[in-house]
């Protein structure tokens, strides 16, 4: 592998931690521990994003994954149940079969992925790099990610905002935003 | 074969993480743990995207402010590919919104059925159908 | 009111800083990592922390739920509105160059700031709304009702 840099060694560290946490989450039945480990998983993923050169994504993932998701999962856990039932043998084997089938499929496709970290792959020479070249002339702001997000792909971002809006409305409809009206609901 | 995997070792491990998430979704009957599995799967997909954007020796795609103002951006500077970053940035926030949606459904299911284990849920549904005389 | 004095004092110090950091991430998003999505989540977290420490009643007074309801729609409308403004000024939908009469970078900058503000408002409101939705519930009695 040519041109590898120091971040590769960080990669191995993060891989080991993520795999360990993922397998622990599967084994645990106590939902509180599972939720907390999910927050840790997101935080380590955010650290990996920094090492991969995606600072914007890392900020968002740290705030969302380790902050909001954990709070929401905790709230949902407190409103529902604290323990999960142990996995039955049938489910375990069924899941393993599905996982093996999907795993074989994705690993068959592994060879078609671009070489890790190379600058001359199709993925890294197309529109992404063109955005870097054009941003100083056309948008003239330092952060290319913001330029692409808000200007070049503004239509896409607008769709995402509407999806977030729709999800917010959905939760408000399901859970009754203001917290009132529980009585009327019971009276049915 | 060994070389193919060695050059894509990071992807291989991320795919294993995805499979761990998939297992968590299928193996557990608990709906909250299932959402946790989905979010592990989702985070792994984010990692896969960002890993393809990695360029060795390249930092985040942010120019130095003075360089930009005076038009002296170095020609040979290396940056990570910003396009996957944009896609994933929005996907993360949409992901938490959909996670909240799923959890809201789980909370409502718990309020009506009194359980969030899916085998008990289908039992209750089955009993209801029998009561109706189907 | 939470009985934990340390948490209360520390969070009183931290919450303004969290909001400040959120707005820094937002308004500095063109020059450094950040932007509307990350900033919206950080600002939302500030409100959530306040609600967790001082209770839901205090939080409902500080940030009423109807703000969240209005904000969700308002943010999305600001984003779409910028698109219509550029449409009516003679450009394509969401083409910010026409926002400046001289067609320089300034139009792009105005457009990006306006659009990111819409994202900030919408994401903050949705995060607060989702949290209020979950926190407003209480655990109902165990066992099926029917």
PDB file of N, CA and C in Angstrom, chain A residues 1 3 5 7-8 15 25-26 28 38 41 45 48-49 51 53-54 57 60-61 64 79-80 84-85 87 91-92 98-99 103 107 110-111 113-114 116-117 123-124 128 132 140-142 144 149 160 163 167 174 185, chain B residues 6-13 19-20 23 26-27 30 33-34 36 39-40 43-44 47 50-52 54-57 60-63 65 68 79 81-82 85-86 89-90 92 94 96-97 108 110 117-120:
ATOM      1  N   UNK A   1       0.851  -1.197   0.000  1.00  0.00           N
ATOM      2  CA  UNK A   1       0.000   0.000   0.000  1.00  0.00           C
ATOM      3  C   UNK A   1       0.883   1.242   0.000  1.00  0.00           C
ATOM      4  N   UNK A   3       1.820   5.315   0.022  1.00  0.00           N
ATOM      5  CA  UNK A   3       1.316   6.607   0.477  1.00  0.00           C
ATOM      6  C   UNK A   3       0.529   6.558   1.763  1.00  0.00           C
ATOM      7  N   UNK A   5      -0.434   6.951   5.535  1.00  0.00           N
ATOM      8  CA  UNK A   5       0.053   7.906   6.530  1.00  0.00           C
ATOM      9  C   UNK A   5      -0.346   7.455   7.930  1.00  0.00           C
ATOM     10  N   UNK A   7      -2.614   8.162   9.916  1.00  0.00           N
ATOM     11  CA  UNK A   7      -4.011   7.919  10.283  1.00  0.00           C
ATOM     12  C   UNK A   7      -4.394   6.450  10.129  1.00  0.00           C
ATOM     13  N   UNK A   8      -3.636   5.705   9.305  1.00  0.00           N
ATOM     14  CA  UNK A   8      -3.940   4.278   9.155  1.00  0.00           C
ATOM     15  C   UNK A   8      -3.864   3.541  10.471  1.00  0.00           C
ATOM     16  N   UNK A  15     -11.115   0.536  14.636  1.00  0.00           N
ATOM     17  CA  UNK A  15     -11.770  -0.708  14.213  1.00  0.00           C
ATOM     18  C   UNK A  15     -11.930  -1.659  15.382  1.00  0.00           C
ATOM     19  N   UNK A  25     -22.679  -5.087  22.453  1.00  0.00           N
ATOM     20  CA  UNK A  25     -24.090  -4.676  22.370  1.00  0.00           C
ATOM     21  C   UNK A  25     -24.965  -5.879  22.051  1.00  0.00           C
ATOM     22  N   UNK A  26     -24.476  -6.746  21.134  1.00  0.00           N
ATOM     23  CA  UNK A  26     -25.266  -7.925  20.776  1.00  0.00           C
ATOM     24  C   UNK A  26     -25.457  -8.841  21.977  1.00  0.00           C
ATOM     25  N   UNK A  28     -25.316  -8.137  25.284  1.00  0.00           N
ATOM     26  CA  UNK A  28     -25.976  -7.615  26.488  1.00  0.00           C
ATOM     27  C   UNK A  28     -27.493  -7.654  26.345  1.00  0.00           C
ATOM     28  N   UNK A  38     -24.221   2.364  22.808  1.00  0.00           N
ATOM     29  CA  UNK A  38     -24.505   2.949  21.496  1.00  0.00           C
ATOM     30  C   UNK A  38     -23.949   4.363  21.409  1.00  0.00           C
ATOM     31  N   UNK A  41     -20.317   4.088  20.925  1.00  0.00           N
ATOM     32  CA  UNK A  41     -20.066   3.676  19.539  1.00  0.00           C
ATOM     33  C   UNK A  41     -20.072   4.887  18.619  1.00  0.00           C
ATOM     34  N   UNK A  45     -17.036   6.538  16.489  1.00  0.00           N
ATOM     35  CA  UNK A  45     -17.193   6.757  15.047  1.00  0.00           C
ATOM     36  C   UNK A  45     -16.880   8.203  14.700  1.00  0.00           C
ATOM     37  N   UNK A  48     -13.268   8.671  14.575  1.00  0.00           N
ATOM     38  CA  UNK A  48     -12.738   8.103  13.331  1.00  0.00           C
ATOM     39  C   UNK A  48     -12.987   9.053  12.160  1.00  0.00           C
ATOM     40  N   UNK A  49     -14.137   9.725  12.170  1.00  0.00           N
ATOM     41  CA  UNK A  49     -14.419  10.683  11.094  1.00  0.00           C
ATOM     42  C   UNK A  49     -13.354  11.775  11.067  1.00  0.00           C
ATOM     43  N   UNK A  51     -10.247  11.477  11.999  1.00  0.00           N
ATOM     44  CA  UNK A  51      -9.037  10.881  11.450  1.00  0.00           C
ATOM     45  C   UNK A  51      -9.155  10.655   9.944  1.00  0.00           C
ATOM     46  N   UNK A  53     -10.563  12.751   7.985  1.00  0.00           N
ATOM     47  CA  UNK A  53     -10.566  14.053   7.317  1.00  0.00           C
ATOM     48  C   UNK A  53     -11.955  14.620   7.082  1.00  0.00           C
ATOM     49  N   UNK A  54     -12.934  14.182   7.857  1.00  0.00           N
ATOM     50  CA  UNK A  54     -14.300  14.674   7.676  1.00  0.00           C
ATOM     51  C   UNK A  54     -14.718  15.436   8.925  1.00  0.00           C
ATOM     52  N   UNK A  57     -18.554  16.282   9.372  1.00  0.00           N
ATOM     53  CA  UNK A  57     -19.336  15.093   9.718  1.00  0.00           C
ATOM     54  C   UNK A  57     -19.091  14.712  11.173  1.00  0.00           C
ATOM     55  N   UNK A  60     -21.115  16.835  13.590  1.00  0.00           N
ATOM     56  CA  UNK A  60     -22.526  16.457  13.575  1.00  0.00           C
ATOM     57  C   UNK A  60     -22.740  15.111  14.252  1.00  0.00           C
ATOM     58  N   UNK A  61     -21.866  14.157  13.950  1.00  0.00           N
ATOM     59  CA  UNK A  61     -22.044  12.816  14.524  1.00  0.00           C
ATOM     60  C   UNK A  61     -21.864  12.857  16.039  1.00  0.00           C
ATOM     61  N   UNK A  64     -25.050  14.529  17.376  1.00  0.00           N
ATOM     62  CA  UNK A  64     -26.256  13.730  17.158  1.00  0.00           C
ATOM     63  C   UNK A  64     -26.145  12.360  17.812  1.00  0.00           C
ATOM     64  N   UNK A  79     -39.578   4.666  28.988  1.00  0.00           N
ATOM     65  CA  UNK A  79     -41.013   4.584  28.736  1.00  0.00           C
ATOM     66  C   UNK A  79     -41.457   3.165  28.411  1.00  0.00           C
ATOM     67  N   UNK A  80     -40.514   2.260  28.142  1.00  0.00           N
ATOM     68  CA  UNK A  80     -40.941   0.922  27.717  1.00  0.00           C
ATOM     69  C   UNK A  80     -40.457  -0.154  28.689  1.00  0.00           C
ATOM     70  N   UNK A  84     -34.157  -6.714  27.839  1.00  0.00           N
ATOM     71  CA  UNK A  84     -34.606  -7.422  26.646  1.00  0.00           C
ATOM     72  C   UNK A  84     -34.647  -8.912  26.972  1.00  0.00           C
ATOM     73  N   UNK A  85     -35.571  -9.630  26.314  1.00  0.00           N
ATOM     74  CA  UNK A  85     -35.579 -11.084  26.509  1.00  0.00           C
ATOM     75  C   UNK A  85     -34.379 -11.695  25.810  1.00  0.00           C
ATOM     76  N   UNK A  87     -32.075 -13.918  23.437  1.00  0.00           N
ATOM     77  CA  UNK A  87     -32.339 -14.391  22.083  1.00  0.00           C
ATOM     78  C   UNK A  87     -32.577 -15.897  22.087  1.00  0.00           C
ATOM     79  N   UNK A  91     -33.938 -17.899  16.585  1.00  0.00           N
ATOM     80  CA  UNK A  91     -33.646 -16.561  16.076  1.00  0.00           C
ATOM     81  C   UNK A  91     -32.154 -16.377  15.844  1.00  0.00           C
ATOM     82  N   UNK A  92     -31.371 -16.893  16.798  1.00  0.00           N
ATOM     83  CA  UNK A  92     -29.923 -16.741  16.686  1.00  0.00           C
ATOM     84  C   UNK A  92     -29.420 -17.339  15.383  1.00  0.00           C
ATOM     85  N   UNK A  98     -28.988 -15.262   7.747  1.00  0.00           N
ATOM     86  CA  UNK A  98     -29.207 -14.035   6.967  1.00  0.00           C
ATOM     87  C   UNK A  98     -27.928 -13.225   6.896  1.00  0.00           C
ATOM     88  N   UNK A  99     -27.240 -13.124   8.059  1.00  0.00           N
ATOM     89  CA  UNK A  99     -26.019 -12.345   8.136  1.00  0.00           C
ATOM     90  C   UNK A  99     -24.952 -12.941   7.219  1.00  0.00           C
ATOM     91  N   UNK A 103     -23.431 -11.135   4.196  1.00  0.00           N
ATOM     92  CA  UNK A 103     -21.987 -10.934   4.288  1.00  0.00           C
ATOM     93  C   UNK A 103     -21.274 -11.422   3.046  1.00  0.00           C
ATOM     94  N   UNK A 107     -19.116  -9.024   0.643  1.00  0.00           N
ATOM     95  CA  UNK A 107     -17.685  -9.286   0.468  1.00  0.00           C
ATOM     96  C   UNK A 107     -17.361  -9.658  -0.965  1.00  0.00           C
ATOM     97  N   UNK A 110     -16.632  -6.534  -2.521  1.00  0.00           N
ATOM     98  CA  UNK A 110     -15.526  -5.763  -1.917  1.00  0.00           C
ATOM     99  C   UNK A 110     -14.471  -5.381  -2.945  1.00  0.00           C
ATOM    100  N   UNK A 111     -14.171  -6.327  -3.863  1.00  0.00           N
ATOM    101  CA  UNK A 111     -13.125  -6.061  -4.842  1.00  0.00           C
ATOM    102  C   UNK A 111     -13.448  -4.913  -5.780  1.00  0.00           C
ATOM    103  N   UNK A 113     -14.796  -2.087  -4.806  1.00  0.00           N
ATOM    104  CA  UNK A 113     -14.640  -0.806  -4.126  1.00  0.00           C
ATOM    105  C   UNK A 113     -13.295  -0.193  -4.505  1.00  0.00           C
ATOM    106  N   UNK A 114     -13.193   1.155  -4.490  1.00  0.00           N
ATOM    107  CA  UNK A 114     -11.915   1.773  -4.807  1.00  0.00           C
ATOM    108  C   UNK A 114     -10.873   1.443  -3.740  1.00  0.00           C
ATOM    109  N   UNK A 116      -8.411   1.844  -0.830  1.00  0.00           N
ATOM    110  CA  UNK A 116      -8.552   2.763   0.305  1.00  0.00           C
ATOM    111  C   UNK A 116      -7.450   3.823   0.289  1.00  0.00           C
ATOM    112  N   UNK A 117      -7.850   5.081   0.382  1.00  0.00           N
ATOM    113  CA  UNK A 117      -6.895   6.171   0.558  1.00  0.00           C
ATOM    114  C   UNK A 117      -6.223   6.637  -0.712  1.00  0.00           C
ATOM    115  N   UNK A 123     -13.970   7.346  -7.585  1.00  0.00           N
ATOM    116  CA  UNK A 123     -14.772   8.071  -6.601  1.00  0.00           C
ATOM    117  C   UNK A 123     -14.137   9.412  -6.256  1.00  0.00           C
ATOM    118  N   UNK A 124     -12.808   9.467  -6.234  1.00  0.00           N
ATOM    119  CA  UNK A 124     -12.151  10.676  -5.753  1.00  0.00           C
ATOM    120  C   UNK A 124     -11.668  11.593  -6.872  1.00  0.00           C
ATOM    121  N   UNK A 128     -16.463  15.317  -6.820  1.00  0.00           N
ATOM    122  CA  UNK A 128     -15.965  15.793  -5.533  1.00  0.00           C
ATOM    123  C   UNK A 128     -14.782  16.728  -5.685  1.00  0.00           C
ATOM    124  N   UNK A 132     -13.880  21.091  -5.323  1.00  0.00           N
ATOM    125  CA  UNK A 132     -12.749  21.771  -4.669  1.00  0.00           C
ATOM    126  C   UNK A 132     -12.123  22.787  -5.618  1.00  0.00           C
ATOM    127  N   UNK A 140     -16.294  31.132  -3.333  1.00  0.00           N
ATOM    128  CA  UNK A 140     -15.329  31.934  -2.580  1.00  0.00           C
ATOM    129  C   UNK A 140     -15.556  31.886  -1.081  1.00  0.00           C
ATOM    130  N   UNK A 141     -15.856  30.713  -0.538  1.00  0.00           N
ATOM    131  CA  UNK A 141     -15.800  30.555   0.913  1.00  0.00           C
ATOM    132  C   UNK A 141     -14.842  29.414   1.213  1.00  0.00           C
ATOM    133  N   UNK A 142     -14.166  29.473   2.369  1.00  0.00           N
ATOM    134  CA  UNK A 142     -13.110  28.487   2.632  1.00  0.00           C
ATOM    135  C   UNK A 142     -13.613  27.059   2.761  1.00  0.00           C
ATOM    136  N   UNK A 144     -15.320  24.002   1.779  1.00  0.00           N
ATOM    137  CA  UNK A 144     -15.932  23.448   0.565  1.00  0.00           C
ATOM    138  C   UNK A 144     -17.197  22.671   0.907  1.00  0.00           C
ATOM    139  N   UNK A 149     -22.845  21.848   0.238  1.00  0.00           N
ATOM    140  CA  UNK A 149     -24.096  21.571   0.948  1.00  0.00           C
ATOM    141  C   UNK A 149     -25.157  22.612   0.630  1.00  0.00           C
ATOM    142  N   UNK A 160     -33.628  17.256   2.302  1.00  0.00           N
ATOM    143  CA  UNK A 160     -33.296  16.686   3.613  1.00  0.00           C
ATOM    144  C   UNK A 160     -33.993  17.464   4.728  1.00  0.00           C
ATOM    145  N   UNK A 163     -37.410  16.344   4.953  1.00  0.00           N
ATOM    146  CA  UNK A 163     -37.527  15.028   5.594  1.00  0.00           C
ATOM    147  C   UNK A 163     -37.453  15.175   7.110  1.00  0.00           C
ATOM    148  N   UNK A 167     -40.325  14.195   9.773  1.00  0.00           N
ATOM    149  CA  UNK A 167     -40.128  13.316  10.923  1.00  0.00           C
ATOM    150  C   UNK A 167     -40.548  14.017  12.209  1.00  0.00           C
ATOM    151  N   UNK A 174     -47.527  11.476  16.830  1.00  0.00           N
ATOM    152  CA  UNK A 174     -47.583  10.212  17.562  1.00  0.00           C
ATOM    153  C   UNK A 174     -47.560  10.432  19.067  1.00  0.00           C
ATOM    154  N   UNK A 185     -57.588  11.347  25.300  1.00  0.00           N
ATOM    155  CA  UNK A 185     -57.191  10.148  24.578  1.00  0.00           C
ATOM    156  C   UNK A 185     -57.644   8.894  25.328  1.00  0.00           C
TER     157      UNK A 185
ATOM    158  N   UNK B   6      -6.221  -6.660   1.230  1.00  0.00           N
ATOM    159  CA  UNK B   6      -5.294  -5.831   1.998  1.00  0.00           C
ATOM    160  C   UNK B   6      -5.464  -4.361   1.640  1.00  0.00           C
ATOM    161  N   UNK B   7      -5.701  -4.076   0.354  1.00  0.00           N
ATOM    162  CA  UNK B   7      -5.871  -2.680  -0.038  1.00  0.00           C
ATOM    163  C   UNK B   7      -7.210  -2.120   0.415  1.00  0.00           C
ATOM    164  N   UNK B   8      -8.137  -3.003   0.762  1.00  0.00           N
ATOM    165  CA  UNK B   8      -9.476  -2.552   1.166  1.00  0.00           C
ATOM    166  C   UNK B   8      -9.823  -3.050   2.556  1.00  0.00           C
ATOM    167  N   UNK B   9      -8.792  -3.192   3.372  1.00  0.00           N
ATOM    168  CA  UNK B   9      -8.997  -3.786   4.691  1.00  0.00           C
ATOM    169  C   UNK B   9      -9.986  -2.965   5.524  1.00  0.00           C
ATOM    170  N   UNK B  10      -9.878  -1.638   5.438  1.00  0.00           N
ATOM    171  CA  UNK B  10     -10.783  -0.779   6.215  1.00  0.00           C
ATOM    172  C   UNK B  10     -12.234  -1.045   5.839  1.00  0.00           C
ATOM    173  N   UNK B  11     -12.486  -1.129   4.522  1.00  0.00           N
ATOM    174  CA  UNK B  11     -13.856  -1.414   4.082  1.00  0.00           C
ATOM    175  C   UNK B  11     -14.315  -2.760   4.627  1.00  0.00           C
ATOM    176  N   UNK B  12     -13.405  -3.754   4.584  1.00  0.00           N
ATOM    177  CA  UNK B  12     -13.786  -5.096   5.026  1.00  0.00           C
ATOM    178  C   UNK B  12     -14.254  -5.054   6.474  1.00  0.00           C
ATOM    179  N   UNK B  13     -13.501  -4.346   7.328  1.00  0.00           N
ATOM    180  CA  UNK B  13     -13.895  -4.290   8.733  1.00  0.00           C
ATOM    181  C   UNK B  13     -15.213  -3.532   8.891  1.00  0.00           C
ATOM    182  N   UNK B  19     -22.559  -6.000   9.307  1.00  0.00           N
ATOM    183  CA  UNK B  19     -23.179  -7.300   9.547  1.00  0.00           C
ATOM    184  C   UNK B  19     -23.522  -7.468  11.026  1.00  0.00           C
ATOM    185  N   UNK B  20     -22.678  -6.914  11.914  1.00  0.00           N
ATOM    186  CA  UNK B  20     -23.001  -6.949  13.347  1.00  0.00           C
ATOM    187  C   UNK B  20     -24.330  -6.227  13.594  1.00  0.00           C
ATOM    188  N   UNK B  23     -27.178  -8.385  12.353  1.00  0.00           N
ATOM    189  CA  UNK B  23     -27.475  -9.465  13.294  1.00  0.00           C
ATOM    190  C   UNK B  23     -28.324  -8.943  14.441  1.00  0.00           C
ATOM    191  N   UNK B  26     -31.961  -8.550  13.491  1.00  0.00           N
ATOM    192  CA  UNK B  26     -32.757  -9.755  13.266  1.00  0.00           C
ATOM    193  C   UNK B  26     -32.861 -10.605  14.532  1.00  0.00           C
ATOM    194  N   UNK B  27     -31.743 -10.713  15.283  1.00  0.00           N
ATOM    195  CA  UNK B  27     -31.705 -11.711  16.359  1.00  0.00           C
ATOM    196  C   UNK B  27     -32.577 -11.317  17.542  1.00  0.00           C
ATOM    197  N   UNK B  30     -36.622  -7.568  20.910  1.00  0.00           N
ATOM    198  CA  UNK B  30     -36.918  -6.328  21.631  1.00  0.00           C
ATOM    199  C   UNK B  30     -36.826  -5.145  20.682  1.00  0.00           C
ATOM    200  N   UNK B  33     -33.970  -2.546  21.252  1.00  0.00           N
ATOM    201  CA  UNK B  33     -32.654  -3.069  20.874  1.00  0.00           C
ATOM    202  C   UNK B  33     -32.550  -3.176  19.364  1.00  0.00           C
ATOM    203  N   UNK B  34     -33.691  -3.411  18.731  1.00  0.00           N
ATOM    204  CA  UNK B  34     -33.693  -3.469  17.278  1.00  0.00           C
ATOM    205  C   UNK B  34     -33.355  -2.103  16.689  1.00  0.00           C
ATOM    206  N   UNK B  36     -31.519   0.071  18.160  1.00  0.00           N
ATOM    207  CA  UNK B  36     -30.081   0.222  18.406  1.00  0.00           C
ATOM    208  C   UNK B  36     -29.287  -0.469  17.293  1.00  0.00           C
ATOM    209  N   UNK B  39     -29.283   1.570  14.278  1.00  0.00           N
ATOM    210  CA  UNK B  39     -28.407   2.738  14.314  1.00  0.00           C
ATOM    211  C   UNK B  39     -26.945   2.323  14.191  1.00  0.00           C
ATOM    212  N   UNK B  40     -26.593   1.121  14.660  1.00  0.00           N
ATOM    213  CA  UNK B  40     -25.227   0.622  14.432  1.00  0.00           C
ATOM    214  C   UNK B  40     -25.003   0.400  12.938  1.00  0.00           C
ATOM    215  N   UNK B  43     -24.602   3.815  11.278  1.00  0.00           N
ATOM    216  CA  UNK B  43     -23.300   4.433  11.515  1.00  0.00           C
ATOM    217  C   UNK B  43     -22.218   3.758  10.684  1.00  0.00           C
ATOM    218  N   UNK B  44     -22.337   2.433  10.513  1.00  0.00           N
ATOM    219  CA  UNK B  44     -21.347   1.725   9.706  1.00  0.00           C
ATOM    220  C   UNK B  44     -21.435   2.145   8.246  1.00  0.00           C
ATOM    221  N   UNK B  47     -19.656   5.300   7.930  1.00  0.00           N
ATOM    222  CA  UNK B  47     -18.203   5.077   7.941  1.00  0.00           C
ATOM    223  C   UNK B  47     -17.724   4.615   6.576  1.00  0.00           C
ATOM    224  N   UNK B  50     -17.548   7.632   4.251  1.00  0.00           N
ATOM    225  CA  UNK B  50     -16.463   8.558   4.569  1.00  0.00           C
ATOM    226  C   UNK B  50     -15.118   7.909   4.269  1.00  0.00           C
ATOM    227  N   UNK B  51     -15.027   6.565   4.464  1.00  0.00           N
ATOM    228  CA  UNK B  51     -13.754   5.895   4.195  1.00  0.00           C
ATOM    229  C   UNK B  51     -13.409   5.956   2.708  1.00  0.00           C
ATOM    230  N   UNK B  52     -14.420   5.900   1.824  1.00  0.00           N
ATOM    231  CA  UNK B  52     -14.096   6.005   0.398  1.00  0.00           C
ATOM    232  C   UNK B  52     -13.596   7.395   0.053  1.00  0.00           C
ATOM    233  N   UNK B  54     -11.566   9.151   1.841  1.00  0.00           N
ATOM    234  CA  UNK B  54     -10.238   9.398   2.426  1.00  0.00           C
ATOM    235  C   UNK B  54      -9.173   9.429   1.335  1.00  0.00           C
ATOM    236  N   UNK B  55      -8.314  10.427   1.415  1.00  0.00           N
ATOM    237  CA  UNK B  55      -7.125  10.469   0.552  1.00  0.00           C
ATOM    238  C   UNK B  55      -5.927  10.578   1.477  1.00  0.00           C
ATOM    239  N   UNK B  56      -4.956   9.672   1.312  1.00  0.00           N
ATOM    240  CA  UNK B  56      -3.808   9.674   2.228  1.00  0.00           C
ATOM    241  C   UNK B  56      -3.085  11.019   2.163  1.00  0.00           C
ATOM    242  N   UNK B  57      -2.811  11.575   3.333  1.00  0.00           N
ATOM    243  CA  UNK B  57      -2.099  12.854   3.396  1.00  0.00           C
ATOM    244  C   UNK B  57      -3.001  14.053   3.260  1.00  0.00           C
ATOM    245  N   UNK B  60      -9.256  17.853   5.927  1.00  0.00           N
ATOM    246  CA  UNK B  60     -10.594  18.305   5.535  1.00  0.00           C
ATOM    247  C   UNK B  60     -10.520  19.336   4.418  1.00  0.00           C
ATOM    248  N   UNK B  61     -11.533  19.379   3.571  1.00  0.00           N
ATOM    249  CA  UNK B  61     -11.521  20.282   2.410  1.00  0.00           C
ATOM    250  C   UNK B  61     -11.888  21.693   2.849  1.00  0.00           C
ATOM    251  N   UNK B  62     -10.989  22.347   3.584  1.00  0.00           N
ATOM    252  CA  UNK B  62     -11.208  23.719   4.027  1.00  0.00           C
ATOM    253  C   UNK B  62      -9.973  24.525   3.663  1.00  0.00           C
ATOM    254  N   UNK B  63     -10.170  25.609   2.909  1.00  0.00           N
ATOM    255  CA  UNK B  63      -9.022  26.435   2.501  1.00  0.00           C
ATOM    256  C   UNK B  63      -8.611  27.347   3.641  1.00  0.00           C
ATOM    257  N   UNK B  65      -8.009  30.884   5.081  1.00  0.00           N
ATOM    258  CA  UNK B  65      -8.774  32.077   4.719  1.00  0.00           C
ATOM    259  C   UNK B  65      -7.927  33.088   3.955  1.00  0.00           C
ATOM    260  N   UNK B  68      -7.288  32.045   0.405  1.00  0.00           N
ATOM    261  CA  UNK B  68      -8.452  32.244  -0.449  1.00  0.00           C
ATOM    262  C   UNK B  68      -8.598  33.721  -0.814  1.00  0.00           C
ATOM    263  N   UNK B  79      -6.731  17.249  -0.442  1.00  0.00           N
ATOM    264  CA  UNK B  79      -7.906  17.321   0.421  1.00  0.00           C
ATOM    265  C   UNK B  79      -8.682  16.025   0.293  1.00  0.00           C
ATOM    266  N   UNK B  81     -12.162  14.013  -0.232  1.00  0.00           N
ATOM    267  CA  UNK B  81     -13.257  14.278  -1.169  1.00  0.00           C
ATOM    268  C   UNK B  81     -14.470  14.832  -0.401  1.00  0.00           C
ATOM    269  N   UNK B  82     -14.905  16.066  -0.686  1.00  0.00           N
ATOM    270  CA  UNK B  82     -15.984  16.654   0.129  1.00  0.00           C
ATOM    271  C   UNK B  82     -17.376  16.125  -0.187  1.00  0.00           C
ATOM    272  N   UNK B  85     -18.845  13.663   2.251  1.00  0.00           N
ATOM    273  CA  UNK B  85     -19.056  14.343   3.525  1.00  0.00           C
ATOM    274  C   UNK B  85     -20.408  15.045   3.533  1.00  0.00           C
ATOM    275  N   UNK B  86     -20.727  15.711   2.422  1.00  0.00           N
ATOM    276  CA  UNK B  86     -22.002  16.433   2.350  1.00  0.00           C
ATOM    277  C   UNK B  86     -23.170  15.459   2.453  1.00  0.00           C
ATOM    278  N   UNK B  89     -23.356  14.166   6.039  1.00  0.00           N
ATOM    279  CA  UNK B  89     -23.735  15.212   6.995  1.00  0.00           C
ATOM    280  C   UNK B  89     -25.252  15.327   7.103  1.00  0.00           C
ATOM    281  N   UNK B  90     -25.905  15.388   5.952  1.00  0.00           N
ATOM    282  CA  UNK B  90     -27.364  15.492   5.994  1.00  0.00           C
ATOM    283  C   UNK B  90     -27.977  14.160   6.418  1.00  0.00           C
ATOM    284  N   UNK B  92     -26.922  12.047   8.563  1.00  0.00           N
ATOM    285  CA  UNK B  92     -26.867  11.841  10.016  1.00  0.00           C
ATOM    286  C   UNK B  92     -28.081  12.481  10.683  1.00  0.00           C
ATOM    287  N   UNK B  94     -30.944  13.370   9.251  1.00  0.00           N
ATOM    288  CA  UNK B  94     -32.147  12.640   8.847  1.00  0.00           C
ATOM    289  C   UNK B  94     -32.233  11.324   9.612  1.00  0.00           C
ATOM    290  N   UNK B  96     -31.207  10.664  12.690  1.00  0.00           N
ATOM    291  CA  UNK B  96     -31.724  10.818  14.054  1.00  0.00           C
ATOM    292  C   UNK B  96     -33.214  11.131  14.019  1.00  0.00           C
ATOM    293  N   UNK B  97     -33.660  11.843  12.990  1.00  0.00           N
ATOM    294  CA  UNK B  97     -35.088  12.132  12.894  1.00  0.00           C
ATOM    295  C   UNK B  97     -35.884  10.847  12.684  1.00  0.00           C
ATOM    296  N   UNK B 108     -45.547   4.090  21.502  1.00  0.00           N
ATOM    297  CA  UNK B 108     -46.998   3.928  21.330  1.00  0.00           C
ATOM    298  C   UNK B 108     -47.383   2.447  21.402  1.00  0.00           C
ATOM    299  N   UNK B 110     -45.866   0.153  23.109  1.00  0.00           N
ATOM    300  CA  UNK B 110     -45.802  -0.235  24.514  1.00  0.00           C
ATOM    301  C   UNK B 110     -47.049   0.230  25.272  1.00  0.00           C
ATOM    302  N   UNK B 117     -41.742  -6.897  23.153  1.00  0.00           N
ATOM    303  CA  UNK B 117     -41.109  -8.091  22.587  1.00  0.00           C
ATOM    304  C   UNK B 117     -41.987  -8.585  21.442  1.00  0.00           C
ATOM    305  N   UNK B 118     -41.402  -8.824  20.278  1.00  0.00           N
ATOM    306  CA  UNK B 118     -42.273  -9.013  19.114  1.00  0.00           C
ATOM    307  C   UNK B 118     -43.014 -10.342  19.138  1.00  0.00           C
ATOM    308  N   UNK B 119     -42.460 -11.389  19.833  1.00  0.00           N
ATOM    309  CA  UNK B 119     -43.235 -12.646  19.876  1.00  0.00           C
ATOM    310  C   UNK B 119     -44.492 -12.469  20.733  1.00  0.00           C
ATOM    311  N   UNK B 120     -44.360 -11.705  21.846  1.00  0.00           N
ATOM    312  CA  UNK B 120     -45.549 -11.446  22.675  1.00  0.00           C
ATOM    313  C   UNK B 120     -46.558 -10.585  21.910  1.00  0.00           C
TER     314      UNK B 120
END
